[in-house]
Amino acid sequence: MAKIIIKHRKRPAVIAGFQALAKRLPLSHLKQEVIKERLNSINAGFGGEERLDHLMKYFDPDYPHLIIQDLPISTNVDFQVDTLLLTQSCAILLEVKNLSGRLRFTVNPSALHQTKASGEEKGYQSPLVQAEVIKWKFENVLTSLGFDLPVQAYVVIAYPNQIVVDSPPGSVIWSADEVMIRLHNFNMPPEKISEVEMQQLGQRLLNLSSEFNPFPLAAKHGISTSEIGTGVYCPDCKTIKMERCKRSWHCPACKLKSSDAHHEAISEWFMLIKPSISAAECKKFLELEHLSKARNILKNPLYKRVGNNKMRRYYREMHVGIHKK
């Protein structure tokens, strides 16, 4: 039976946002370390989820099913499911964790304690509690949609080098390497819905999904617009500013020439500062000599123009991603 993935996982756009923020802030800025940690966390979470996707590449059980990778639900309660396996008998939620080192789950209070190879210790919300909360929220969504379908939720440890040294009695934690086998051999309850109803439910869940827009990042992290570096950075060198030469951009370090490097810079404006930009703001941010050059750049079909004359502003649809880890 063919595997049906009705939503594939995408790289969270917020990663590019934090990379731009780190690039455009001075290296000595107090928020650089926070940004680095946030980037590492998001990349690790996404990497763990991708590993599970790869390991389930050949998942092909003998029961009809749908897979939704990364399902953000926006109803009266917002939440996100890392991986959803939908069957006629039940829904299985997989919450993936990618934290290196030794992991110890505790109760009273519930928490996850991480000890890194360096000896550093960190505490997190218990993934077991998080999975139960998401399960409860998902059950409420199913009820609101008129489906009586059992829900199971499991925490998945992404890599073998994540060593669980202690967990609460009765808890079930899967390794990513065993997920496919466990799902193949899963003791399915009696069927509750038809295959057609399963397809309909999958589509209705997708209709409820709404990606959280994390932009603009600067104000949300207490960073002033005046602290954000201006200019067009080389797409290869990353941290070197390019120079405007006639109708192209030139990197003084690697000698790269580009006719459209300014579009990446304007995208970074939207991710960091505002959801719109004026010609005057564009001129200043790109460090252009003349306002007419900014206007010509913003005439590109990439940007939607709203308003007239001095009130005119430009927008660009941002393909955002969600990541709560």
PDB file of C-alpha atoms in Angstrom:
ATOM      1  CA  MET A   1       0.000   0.000   0.000  1.00  0.00           C
ATOM      2  CA  ALA A   2       1.460   3.332  -1.077  1.00  0.00           C
ATOM      3  CA  LYS A   3       2.499   5.810   1.586  1.00  0.00           C
ATOM      4  CA  ILE A   4       0.459   8.988   1.386  1.00  0.00           C
ATOM      5  CA  ILE A   5       2.024  12.159   2.752  1.00  0.00           C
ATOM      6  CA  ILE A   6      -0.499  14.958   2.395  1.00  0.00           C
ATOM      7  CA  LYS A   7       1.797  17.613   3.875  1.00  0.00           C
ATOM      8  CA  HIS A   8       5.590  17.599   3.678  1.00  0.00           C
ATOM      9  CA  ARG A   9       7.871  19.265   6.182  1.00  0.00           C
ATOM     10  CA  LYS A  10       9.516  22.531   5.175  1.00  0.00           C
ATOM     11  CA  ARG A  11      12.556  24.254   6.564  1.00  0.00           C
ATOM     12  CA  PRO A  12      11.299  26.890   9.029  1.00  0.00           C
ATOM     13  CA  ALA A  13      11.694  30.361   7.527  1.00  0.00           C
ATOM     14  CA  VAL A  14      12.480  31.708  10.990  1.00  0.00           C
ATOM     15  CA  ILE A  15      15.934  30.113  10.621  1.00  0.00           C
ATOM     16  CA  ALA A  16      16.745  32.558   7.820  1.00  0.00           C
ATOM     17  CA  GLY A  17      15.361  35.346  10.002  1.00  0.00           C
ATOM     18  CA  PHE A  18      17.669  34.593  12.918  1.00  0.00           C
ATOM     19  CA  GLN A  19      20.620  34.173  10.549  1.00  0.00           C
ATOM     20  CA  ALA A  20      19.904  37.623   9.129  1.00  0.00           C
ATOM     21  CA  LEU A  21      19.570  39.074  12.622  1.00  0.00           C
ATOM     22  CA  ALA A  22      22.927  37.620  13.700  1.00  0.00           C
ATOM     23  CA  LYS A  23      24.555  38.904  10.509  1.00  0.00           C
ATOM     24  CA  ARG A  24      23.228  42.448  10.851  1.00  0.00           C
ATOM     25  CA  LEU A  25      23.975  42.931  14.539  1.00  0.00           C
ATOM     26  CA  PRO A  26      27.478  43.843  15.786  1.00  0.00           C
ATOM     27  CA  LEU A  27      29.430  40.772  16.908  1.00  0.00           C
ATOM     28  CA  SER A  28      29.687  42.335  20.371  1.00  0.00           C
ATOM     29  CA  HIS A  29      25.912  42.812  20.710  1.00  0.00           C
ATOM     30  CA  LEU A  30      24.486  41.410  23.944  1.00  0.00           C
ATOM     31  CA  LYS A  31      21.799  39.465  22.057  1.00  0.00           C
ATOM     32  CA  GLN A  32      24.240  37.558  19.832  1.00  0.00           C
ATOM     33  CA  GLU A  33      24.550  34.652  22.277  1.00  0.00           C
ATOM     34  CA  VAL A  34      20.769  34.412  22.680  1.00  0.00           C
ATOM     35  CA  ILE A  35      20.325  34.413  18.903  1.00  0.00           C
ATOM     36  CA  LYS A  36      22.978  31.707  18.512  1.00  0.00           C
ATOM     37  CA  GLU A  37      21.273  29.490  21.096  1.00  0.00           C
ATOM     38  CA  ARG A  38      17.874  30.014  19.469  1.00  0.00           C
ATOM     39  CA  LEU A  39      19.273  29.143  16.045  1.00  0.00           C
ATOM     40  CA  ASN A  40      20.947  26.011  17.387  1.00  0.00           C
ATOM     41  CA  SER A  41      17.714  24.954  19.058  1.00  0.00           C
ATOM     42  CA  ILE A  42      15.568  25.459  15.954  1.00  0.00           C
ATOM     43  CA  ASN A  43      18.106  23.751  13.683  1.00  0.00           C
ATOM     44  CA  ALA A  44      18.404  20.821  16.091  1.00  0.00           C
ATOM     45  CA  GLY A  45      14.635  20.417  16.301  1.00  0.00           C
ATOM     46  CA  PHE A  46      14.223  20.561  12.545  1.00  0.00           C
ATOM     47  CA  GLY A  47      17.154  18.171  12.055  1.00  0.00           C
ATOM     48  CA  GLY A  48      15.591  15.627  14.406  1.00  0.00           C
ATOM     49  CA  GLU A  49      12.264  15.821  12.589  1.00  0.00           C
ATOM     50  CA  GLU A  50      14.003  15.416   9.230  1.00  0.00           C
ATOM     51  CA  ARG A  51      15.795  12.319  10.518  1.00  0.00           C
ATOM     52  CA  LEU A  52      12.481  10.722  11.463  1.00  0.00           C
ATOM     53  CA  ASP A  53      11.126  11.603   8.004  1.00  0.00           C
ATOM     54  CA  HIS A  54      14.136   9.885   6.427  1.00  0.00           C
ATOM     55  CA  LEU A  55      13.816   6.771   8.600  1.00  0.00           C
ATOM     56  CA  MET A  56      10.127   6.493   7.680  1.00  0.00           C
ATOM     57  CA  LYS A  57      10.904   6.776   3.976  1.00  0.00           C
ATOM     58  CA  TYR A  58      10.005   3.124   3.394  1.00  0.00           C
ATOM     59  CA  PHE A  59       7.112   2.982   5.876  1.00  0.00           C
ATOM     60  CA  ASP A  60       4.429   0.954   4.082  1.00  0.00           C
ATOM     61  CA  PRO A  61       2.098  -0.887   6.479  1.00  0.00           C
ATOM     62  CA  ASP A  62      -0.844  -3.016   5.403  1.00  0.00           C
ATOM     63  CA  TYR A  63      -3.426  -0.524   6.682  1.00  0.00           C
ATOM     64  CA  PRO A  64      -4.667   2.659   4.923  1.00  0.00           C
ATOM     65  CA  HIS A  65      -3.101   5.763   6.375  1.00  0.00           C
ATOM     66  CA  LEU A  66      -2.182   9.407   5.853  1.00  0.00           C
ATOM     67  CA  ILE A  67       0.908  11.229   7.110  1.00  0.00           C
ATOM     68  CA  ILE A  68       1.052  14.934   7.886  1.00  0.00           C
ATOM     69  CA  GLN A  69       4.500  16.320   8.628  1.00  0.00           C
ATOM     70  CA  ASP A  70       4.458  19.453  10.784  1.00  0.00           C
ATOM     71  CA  LEU A  71       0.810  20.271  11.456  1.00  0.00           C
ATOM     72  CA  PRO A  72       0.175  23.657  13.107  1.00  0.00           C
ATOM     73  CA  ILE A  73      -3.454  23.834  14.223  1.00  0.00           C
ATOM     74  CA  SER A  74      -5.073  27.224  14.731  1.00  0.00           C
ATOM     75  CA  THR A  75      -8.458  27.041  16.472  1.00  0.00           C
ATOM     76  CA  ASN A  76      -9.500  28.304  19.892  1.00  0.00           C
ATOM     77  CA  VAL A  77      -6.245  26.665  21.086  1.00  0.00           C
ATOM     78  CA  ASP A  78      -3.078  26.779  18.982  1.00  0.00           C
ATOM     79  CA  PHE A  79      -0.632  23.870  18.914  1.00  0.00           C
ATOM     80  CA  GLN A  80       1.658  21.952  16.599  1.00  0.00           C
ATOM     81  CA  VAL A  81       2.092  18.251  15.879  1.00  0.00           C
ATOM     82  CA  ASP A  82       5.539  17.226  14.624  1.00  0.00           C
ATOM     83  CA  THR A  83       4.286  14.142  12.750  1.00  0.00           C
ATOM     84  CA  LEU A  84       0.733  12.824  12.511  1.00  0.00           C
ATOM     85  CA  LEU A  85      -0.152   9.301  11.373  1.00  0.00           C
ATOM     86  CA  LEU A  86      -3.860   9.138  10.589  1.00  0.00           C
ATOM     87  CA  THR A  87      -5.572   5.753  10.208  1.00  0.00           C
ATOM     88  CA  GLN A  88      -9.138   4.439  10.187  1.00  0.00           C
ATOM     89  CA  SER A  89      -8.630   3.171  13.739  1.00  0.00           C
ATOM     90  CA  CYS A  90      -6.758   5.959  15.516  1.00  0.00           C
ATOM     91  CA  ALA A  91      -4.510   8.973  15.211  1.00  0.00           C
ATOM     92  CA  ILE A  92      -0.872   8.665  16.325  1.00  0.00           C
ATOM     93  CA  LEU A  93       1.036  11.827  17.255  1.00  0.00           C
ATOM     94  CA  LEU A  94       4.840  11.735  17.232  1.00  0.00           C
ATOM     95  CA  GLU A  95       6.675  14.479  19.127  1.00  0.00           C
ATOM     96  CA  VAL A  96      10.353  14.498  18.137  1.00  0.00           C
ATOM     97  CA  LYS A  97      13.100  15.698  20.468  1.00  0.00           C
ATOM     98  CA  ASN A  98      16.711  16.312  19.522  1.00  0.00           C
ATOM     99  CA  LEU A  99      18.710  17.182  22.640  1.00  0.00           C
ATOM    100  CA  SER A 100      22.243  15.837  22.866  1.00  0.00           C
ATOM    101  CA  GLY A 101      23.814  14.229  25.916  1.00  0.00           C
ATOM    102  CA  ARG A 102      22.210  12.433  28.835  1.00  0.00           C
ATOM    103  CA  LEU A 103      18.496  12.990  29.403  1.00  0.00           C
ATOM    104  CA  ARG A 104      16.707  12.490  32.695  1.00  0.00           C
ATOM    105  CA  PHE A 105      12.905  12.730  32.985  1.00  0.00           C
ATOM    106  CA  THR A 106      11.595  13.659  36.420  1.00  0.00           C
ATOM    107  CA  VAL A 107       8.223  14.026  38.137  1.00  0.00           C
ATOM    108  CA  ASN A 108       7.053  16.218  41.029  1.00  0.00           C
ATOM    109  CA  PRO A 109       7.567  18.506  39.207  1.00  0.00           C
ATOM    110  CA  SER A 110       7.658  17.063  35.702  1.00  0.00           C
ATOM    111  CA  ALA A 111      10.706  18.182  33.738  1.00  0.00           C
ATOM    112  CA  LEU A 112      13.459  17.056  31.410  1.00  0.00           C
ATOM    113  CA  HIS A 113      17.049  17.559  32.558  1.00  0.00           C
ATOM    114  CA  GLN A 114      19.808  17.573  29.937  1.00  0.00           C
ATOM    115  CA  THR A 115      23.475  17.017  30.764  1.00  0.00           C
ATOM    116  CA  LYS A 116      25.707  17.898  27.811  1.00  0.00           C
ATOM    117  CA  ALA A 117      29.109  16.356  27.103  1.00  0.00           C
ATOM    118  CA  SER A 118      30.670  19.544  28.477  1.00  0.00           C
ATOM    119  CA  GLY A 119      28.946  18.949  31.806  1.00  0.00           C
ATOM    120  CA  GLU A 120      26.523  21.835  31.348  1.00  0.00           C
ATOM    121  CA  GLU A 121      23.022  21.099  32.637  1.00  0.00           C
ATOM    122  CA  LYS A 122      19.765  22.543  31.326  1.00  0.00           C
ATOM    123  CA  GLY A 123      16.132  22.033  32.226  1.00  0.00           C
ATOM    124  CA  TYR A 124      13.140  21.883  29.876  1.00  0.00           C
ATOM    125  CA  GLN A 125       9.412  21.310  29.978  1.00  0.00           C
ATOM    126  CA  SER A 126       8.790  17.558  30.129  1.00  0.00           C
ATOM    127  CA  PRO A 127       8.222  16.229  26.576  1.00  0.00           C
ATOM    128  CA  LEU A 128       5.935  13.603  28.119  1.00  0.00           C
ATOM    129  CA  VAL A 129       3.702  16.324  29.548  1.00  0.00           C
ATOM    130  CA  GLN A 130       3.932  18.274  26.298  1.00  0.00           C
ATOM    131  CA  ALA A 131       2.820  15.203  24.314  1.00  0.00           C
ATOM    132  CA  GLU A 132      -0.150  14.686  26.658  1.00  0.00           C
ATOM    133  CA  VAL A 133      -1.215  18.321  26.323  1.00  0.00           C
ATOM    134  CA  ILE A 134      -1.009  18.132  22.525  1.00  0.00           C
ATOM    135  CA  LYS A 135      -2.969  14.859  22.613  1.00  0.00           C
ATOM    136  CA  TRP A 136      -5.717  16.511  24.696  1.00  0.00           C
ATOM    137  CA  LYS A 137      -5.882  19.491  22.331  1.00  0.00           C
ATOM    138  CA  PHE A 138      -5.969  17.229  19.279  1.00  0.00           C
ATOM    139  CA  GLU A 139      -8.789  15.160  20.812  1.00  0.00           C
ATOM    140  CA  ASN A 140     -10.788  18.363  21.274  1.00  0.00           C
ATOM    141  CA  VAL A 141     -10.214  19.273  17.626  1.00  0.00           C
ATOM    142  CA  LEU A 142     -11.435  15.842  16.491  1.00  0.00           C
ATOM    143  CA  THR A 143     -14.536  16.207  18.661  1.00  0.00           C
ATOM    144  CA  SER A 144     -15.249  19.654  17.198  1.00  0.00           C
ATOM    145  CA  LEU A 145     -14.997  18.121  13.711  1.00  0.00           C
ATOM    146  CA  GLY A 146     -17.410  15.341  14.645  1.00  0.00           C
ATOM    147  CA  PHE A 147     -14.903  12.459  14.662  1.00  0.00           C
ATOM    148  CA  ASP A 148     -14.729   9.891  17.462  1.00  0.00           C
ATOM    149  CA  LEU A 149     -11.207   8.605  16.914  1.00  0.00           C
ATOM    150  CA  PRO A 150      -8.780   7.389  19.618  1.00  0.00           C
ATOM    151  CA  VAL A 151      -5.536   9.364  19.883  1.00  0.00           C
ATOM    152  CA  GLN A 152      -2.111   8.099  20.953  1.00  0.00           C
ATOM    153  CA  ALA A 153       0.919  10.367  21.505  1.00  0.00           C
ATOM    154  CA  TYR A 154       4.558   9.288  21.749  1.00  0.00           C
ATOM    155  CA  VAL A 155       7.815  11.095  22.416  1.00  0.00           C
ATOM    156  CA  VAL A 156      10.521  10.195  19.898  1.00  0.00           C
ATOM    157  CA  ILE A 157      14.235  10.603  20.600  1.00  0.00           C
ATOM    158  CA  ALA A 158      15.872  11.553  17.298  1.00  0.00           C
ATOM    159  CA  TYR A 159      19.443  10.210  17.623  1.00  0.00           C
ATOM    160  CA  PRO A 160      21.172   7.275  19.366  1.00  0.00           C
ATOM    161  CA  ASN A 161      23.623   9.643  21.110  1.00  0.00           C
ATOM    162  CA  GLN A 162      20.707  10.992  23.143  1.00  0.00           C
ATOM    163  CA  ILE A 163      20.920   8.749  26.192  1.00  0.00           C
ATOM    164  CA  VAL A 164      17.849   8.483  28.397  1.00  0.00           C
ATOM    165  CA  VAL A 165      19.191   7.631  31.852  1.00  0.00           C
ATOM    166  CA  ASP A 166      15.900   7.878  33.731  1.00  0.00           C
ATOM    167  CA  SER A 167      12.201   8.120  32.885  1.00  0.00           C
ATOM    168  CA  PRO A 168       8.957   7.922  34.895  1.00  0.00           C
ATOM    169  CA  PRO A 169       7.535   4.425  35.517  1.00  0.00           C
ATOM    170  CA  GLY A 170       5.106   3.409  32.789  1.00  0.00           C
ATOM    171  CA  SER A 171       6.242   6.057  30.326  1.00  0.00           C
ATOM    172  CA  VAL A 172       6.923   5.021  26.722  1.00  0.00           C
ATOM    173  CA  ILE A 173       9.690   6.808  24.804  1.00  0.00           C
ATOM    174  CA  TRP A 174      10.603   5.670  21.304  1.00  0.00           C
ATOM    175  CA  SER A 175      13.877   6.053  19.445  1.00  0.00           C
ATOM    176  CA  ALA A 176      13.543   7.303  15.876  1.00  0.00           C
ATOM    177  CA  ASP A 177      15.228   4.128  14.627  1.00  0.00           C
ATOM    178  CA  GLU A 178      12.430   1.940  15.985  1.00  0.00           C
ATOM    179  CA  VAL A 179       9.431   4.082  15.014  1.00  0.00           C
ATOM    180  CA  MET A 180       8.808   2.394  11.662  1.00  0.00           C
ATOM    181  CA  ILE A 181       8.873  -1.097  13.211  1.00  0.00           C
ATOM    182  CA  ARG A 182       6.627  -0.056  16.110  1.00  0.00           C
ATOM    183  CA  LEU A 183       4.107   1.461  13.703  1.00  0.00           C
ATOM    184  CA  HIS A 184       4.214  -1.593  11.428  1.00  0.00           C
ATOM    185  CA  ASN A 185       3.448  -3.827  14.418  1.00  0.00           C
ATOM    186  CA  PHE A 186       1.068  -1.415  16.144  1.00  0.00           C
ATOM    187  CA  ASN A 187      -1.916  -3.104  17.779  1.00  0.00           C
ATOM    188  CA  MET A 188      -4.618  -1.138  16.006  1.00  0.00           C
ATOM    189  CA  PRO A 189      -7.996  -0.764  17.713  1.00  0.00           C
ATOM    190  CA  PRO A 190     -11.164  -1.535  15.700  1.00  0.00           C
ATOM    191  CA  GLU A 191     -11.813   0.738  12.731  1.00  0.00           C
ATOM    192  CA  LYS A 192     -13.854   3.798  13.615  1.00  0.00           C
ATOM    193  CA  ILE A 193     -14.087   5.594  10.269  1.00  0.00           C
ATOM    194  CA  SER A 194     -14.089   4.624   6.593  1.00  0.00           C
ATOM    195  CA  GLU A 195     -11.175   5.267   4.273  1.00  0.00           C
ATOM    196  CA  VAL A 196     -13.142   8.068   2.616  1.00  0.00           C
ATOM    197  CA  GLU A 197     -13.818   9.657   6.014  1.00  0.00           C
ATOM    198  CA  MET A 198     -10.118   9.375   6.848  1.00  0.00           C
ATOM    199  CA  GLN A 199      -9.298  11.291   3.665  1.00  0.00           C
ATOM    200  CA  GLN A 200     -11.902  13.905   4.519  1.00  0.00           C
ATOM    201  CA  LEU A 201     -10.537  14.277   8.051  1.00  0.00           C
ATOM    202  CA  GLY A 202      -6.996  14.731   6.726  1.00  0.00           C
ATOM    203  CA  GLN A 203      -8.156  17.542   4.451  1.00  0.00           C
ATOM    204  CA  ARG A 204     -10.171  19.225   7.209  1.00  0.00           C
ATOM    205  CA  LEU A 205      -7.119  19.165   9.479  1.00  0.00           C
ATOM    206  CA  LEU A 206      -5.066  20.807   6.731  1.00  0.00           C
ATOM    207  CA  ASN A 207      -7.780  23.432   6.380  1.00  0.00           C
ATOM    208  CA  LEU A 208      -7.387  24.213  10.101  1.00  0.00           C
ATOM    209  CA  SER A 209      -3.627  24.586   9.829  1.00  0.00           C
ATOM    210  CA  SER A 210      -2.292  28.121   9.971  1.00  0.00           C
ATOM    211  CA  GLU A 211       1.399  28.882  10.114  1.00  0.00           C
ATOM    212  CA  PHE A 212       2.505  31.337  12.764  1.00  0.00           C
ATOM    213  CA  ASN A 213       4.274  34.379  11.340  1.00  0.00           C
ATOM    214  CA  PRO A 214       7.337  35.019  13.547  1.00  0.00           C
ATOM    215  CA  PHE A 215       8.323  38.231  11.759  1.00  0.00           C
ATOM    216  CA  PRO A 216       9.508  40.915  12.283  1.00  0.00           C
ATOM    217  CA  LEU A 217      12.054  39.571  14.756  1.00  0.00           C
ATOM    218  CA  ALA A 218      13.909  42.665  15.979  1.00  0.00           C
ATOM    219  CA  ALA A 219      11.159  44.261  18.088  1.00  0.00           C
ATOM    220  CA  LYS A 220      10.075  40.861  19.451  1.00  0.00           C
ATOM    221  CA  HIS A 221      13.578  40.406  20.854  1.00  0.00           C
ATOM    222  CA  GLY A 222      13.986  43.911  22.220  1.00  0.00           C
ATOM    223  CA  ILE A 223      16.305  45.084  19.435  1.00  0.00           C
ATOM    224  CA  SER A 224      16.031  48.630  18.109  1.00  0.00           C
ATOM    225  CA  THR A 225      15.867  49.294  14.370  1.00  0.00           C
ATOM    226  CA  SER A 226      18.895  51.562  14.776  1.00  0.00           C
ATOM    227  CA  GLU A 227      20.959  48.552  15.874  1.00  0.00           C
ATOM    228  CA  ILE A 228      20.291  46.647  12.646  1.00  0.00           C
ATOM    229  CA  GLY A 229      23.115  46.981  10.120  1.00  0.00           C
ATOM    230  CA  THR A 230      22.236  48.321   6.664  1.00  0.00           C
ATOM    231  CA  GLY A 231      23.579  47.489   3.211  1.00  0.00           C
ATOM    232  CA  VAL A 232      23.530  44.543   0.806  1.00  0.00           C
ATOM    233  CA  TYR A 233      25.573  41.563   1.959  1.00  0.00           C
ATOM    234  CA  CYS A 234      27.341  39.176  -0.394  1.00  0.00           C
ATOM    235  CA  PRO A 235      25.308  35.938  -0.760  1.00  0.00           C
ATOM    236  CA  ASP A 236      28.571  33.958  -0.788  1.00  0.00           C
ATOM    237  CA  CYS A 237      30.683  35.726   1.838  1.00  0.00           C
ATOM    238  CA  LYS A 238      27.581  36.403   4.003  1.00  0.00           C
ATOM    239  CA  THR A 239      29.206  39.060   6.208  1.00  0.00           C
ATOM    240  CA  ILE A 240      30.818  41.277   3.533  1.00  0.00           C
ATOM    241  CA  LYS A 241      28.912  44.279   2.198  1.00  0.00           C
ATOM    242  CA  MET A 242      28.620  44.583  -1.567  1.00  0.00           C
ATOM    243  CA  GLU A 243      29.193  47.781  -3.543  1.00  0.00           C
ATOM    244  CA  ARG A 244      26.724  49.174  -6.072  1.00  0.00           C
ATOM    245  CA  CYS A 245      28.268  49.438  -9.547  1.00  0.00           C
ATOM    246  CA  LYS A 246      25.907  50.724 -12.215  1.00  0.00           C
ATOM    247  CA  ARG A 247      23.095  48.132 -12.287  1.00  0.00           C
ATOM    248  CA  SER A 248      24.811  45.359 -10.350  1.00  0.00           C
ATOM    249  CA  TRP A 249      26.362  44.619  -6.979  1.00  0.00           C
ATOM    250  CA  HIS A 250      30.031  43.765  -6.558  1.00  0.00           C
ATOM    251  CA  CYS A 251      31.693  41.999  -3.618  1.00  0.00           C
ATOM    252  CA  PRO A 252      35.131  43.485  -2.862  1.00  0.00           C
ATOM    253  CA  ALA A 253      36.256  40.244  -1.195  1.00  0.00           C
ATOM    254  CA  CYS A 254      35.258  37.354  -3.495  1.00  0.00           C
ATOM    255  CA  LYS A 255      34.581  39.508  -6.592  1.00  0.00           C
ATOM    256  CA  LEU A 256      31.080  38.100  -7.019  1.00  0.00           C
ATOM    257  CA  LYS A 257      28.770  40.184  -9.194  1.00  0.00           C
ATOM    258  CA  SER A 258      25.004  40.084  -8.797  1.00  0.00           C
ATOM    259  CA  SER A 259      22.202  42.030 -10.417  1.00  0.00           C
ATOM    260  CA  ASP A 260      19.608  41.120  -7.779  1.00  0.00           C
ATOM    261  CA  ALA A 261      21.372  40.728  -4.410  1.00  0.00           C
ATOM    262  CA  HIS A 262      19.219  43.592  -3.109  1.00  0.00           C
ATOM    263  CA  HIS A 263      16.157  41.328  -3.046  1.00  0.00           C
ATOM    264  CA  GLU A 264      17.672  39.218  -0.254  1.00  0.00           C
ATOM    265  CA  ALA A 265      18.426  42.387   1.708  1.00  0.00           C
ATOM    266  CA  ILE A 266      14.833  43.617   1.327  1.00  0.00           C
ATOM    267  CA  SER A 267      13.578  40.200   2.471  1.00  0.00           C
ATOM    268  CA  GLU A 268      15.725  40.635   5.559  1.00  0.00           C
ATOM    269  CA  TRP A 269      14.093  44.026   6.161  1.00  0.00           C
ATOM    270  CA  PHE A 270      10.694  42.303   6.188  1.00  0.00           C
ATOM    271  CA  MET A 271      11.947  39.534   8.486  1.00  0.00           C
ATOM    272  CA  LEU A 272      13.615  41.897  10.942  1.00  0.00           C
ATOM    273  CA  ILE A 273      12.051  45.351  10.882  1.00  0.00           C
ATOM    274  CA  LYS A 274       8.631  45.830   9.270  1.00  0.00           C
ATOM    275  CA  PRO A 275       6.164  43.937   7.046  1.00  0.00           C
ATOM    276  CA  SER A 276       6.288  46.868   4.595  1.00  0.00           C
ATOM    277  CA  ILE A 277       8.887  49.257   3.193  1.00  0.00           C
ATOM    278  CA  SER A 278       8.797  52.694   1.579  1.00  0.00           C
ATOM    279  CA  ALA A 279      11.114  53.898  -1.165  1.00  0.00           C
ATOM    280  CA  ALA A 280      12.881  56.185   1.333  1.00  0.00           C
ATOM    281  CA  GLU A 281      13.396  53.309   3.770  1.00  0.00           C
ATOM    282  CA  CYS A 282      14.647  51.119   0.927  1.00  0.00           C
ATOM    283  CA  LYS A 283      17.153  53.777  -0.147  1.00  0.00           C
ATOM    284  CA  LYS A 284      18.519  54.063   3.385  1.00  0.00           C
ATOM    285  CA  PHE A 285      18.562  50.316   4.099  1.00  0.00           C
ATOM    286  CA  LEU A 286      20.294  49.400   0.834  1.00  0.00           C
ATOM    287  CA  GLU A 287      22.626  52.393   1.176  1.00  0.00           C
ATOM    288  CA  LEU A 288      21.695  53.743  -2.263  1.00  0.00           C
ATOM    289  CA  GLU A 289      22.665  57.237  -3.460  1.00  0.00           C
ATOM    290  CA  HIS A 290      19.388  58.173  -5.118  1.00  0.00           C
ATOM    291  CA  LEU A 291      15.733  57.643  -4.238  1.00  0.00           C
ATOM    292  CA  SER A 292      14.967  56.876  -7.890  1.00  0.00           C
ATOM    293  CA  LYS A 293      17.124  53.717  -7.678  1.00  0.00           C
ATOM    294  CA  ALA A 294      15.081  52.492  -4.718  1.00  0.00           C
ATOM    295  CA  ARG A 295      11.844  53.163  -6.605  1.00  0.00           C
ATOM    296  CA  ASN A 296      13.108  51.220  -9.625  1.00  0.00           C
ATOM    297  CA  ILE A 297      14.082  48.262  -7.446  1.00  0.00           C
ATOM    298  CA  LEU A 298      10.648  48.225  -5.782  1.00  0.00           C
ATOM    299  CA  LYS A 299       8.848  48.220  -9.142  1.00  0.00           C
ATOM    300  CA  ASN A 300       9.731  44.521  -9.361  1.00  0.00           C
ATOM    301  CA  PRO A 301       6.685  42.157  -9.506  1.00  0.00           C
ATOM    302  CA  LEU A 302       7.987  40.605  -6.261  1.00  0.00           C
ATOM    303  CA  TYR A 303       6.549  43.558  -4.366  1.00  0.00           C
ATOM    304  CA  LYS A 304       2.949  44.587  -3.981  1.00  0.00           C
ATOM    305  CA  ARG A 305       2.405  48.351  -4.069  1.00  0.00           C
ATOM    306  CA  VAL A 306      -0.164  49.932  -1.758  1.00  0.00           C
ATOM    307  CA  GLY A 307      -1.004  53.649  -1.622  1.00  0.00           C
ATOM    308  CA  ASN A 308       0.057  56.601  -3.725  1.00  0.00           C
ATOM    309  CA  ASN A 309       2.836  59.186  -3.707  1.00  0.00           C
ATOM    310  CA  LYS A 310       4.401  59.774  -0.262  1.00  0.00           C
ATOM    311  CA  MET A 311       2.096  57.218   1.388  1.00  0.00           C
ATOM    312  CA  ARG A 312       3.119  54.428  -0.983  1.00  0.00           C
ATOM    313  CA  ARG A 313       4.463  51.301   0.668  1.00  0.00           C
ATOM    314  CA  TYR A 314       5.572  47.944  -0.660  1.00  0.00           C
ATOM    315  CA  TYR A 315       4.856  44.463   0.662  1.00  0.00           C
ATOM    316  CA  ARG A 316       6.093  40.993  -0.126  1.00  0.00           C
ATOM    317  CA  GLU A 317       4.416  37.743   0.815  1.00  0.00           C
ATOM    318  CA  MET A 318       6.674  35.924   3.278  1.00  0.00           C
ATOM    319  CA  HIS A 319       6.700  32.126   3.271  1.00  0.00           C
ATOM    320  CA  VAL A 320       6.865  31.591   6.996  1.00  0.00           C
ATOM    321  CA  GLY A 321       7.515  28.497   9.054  1.00  0.00           C
ATOM    322  CA  ILE A 322       6.548  27.474  12.524  1.00  0.00           C
ATOM    323  CA  HIS A 323       8.767  25.935  15.142  1.00  0.00           C
ATOM    324  CA  LYS A 324       8.005  25.894  18.800  1.00  0.00           C
ATOM    325  CA  LYS A 325      11.077  24.057  20.108  1.00  0.00           C
TER     326      LYS A 325
END
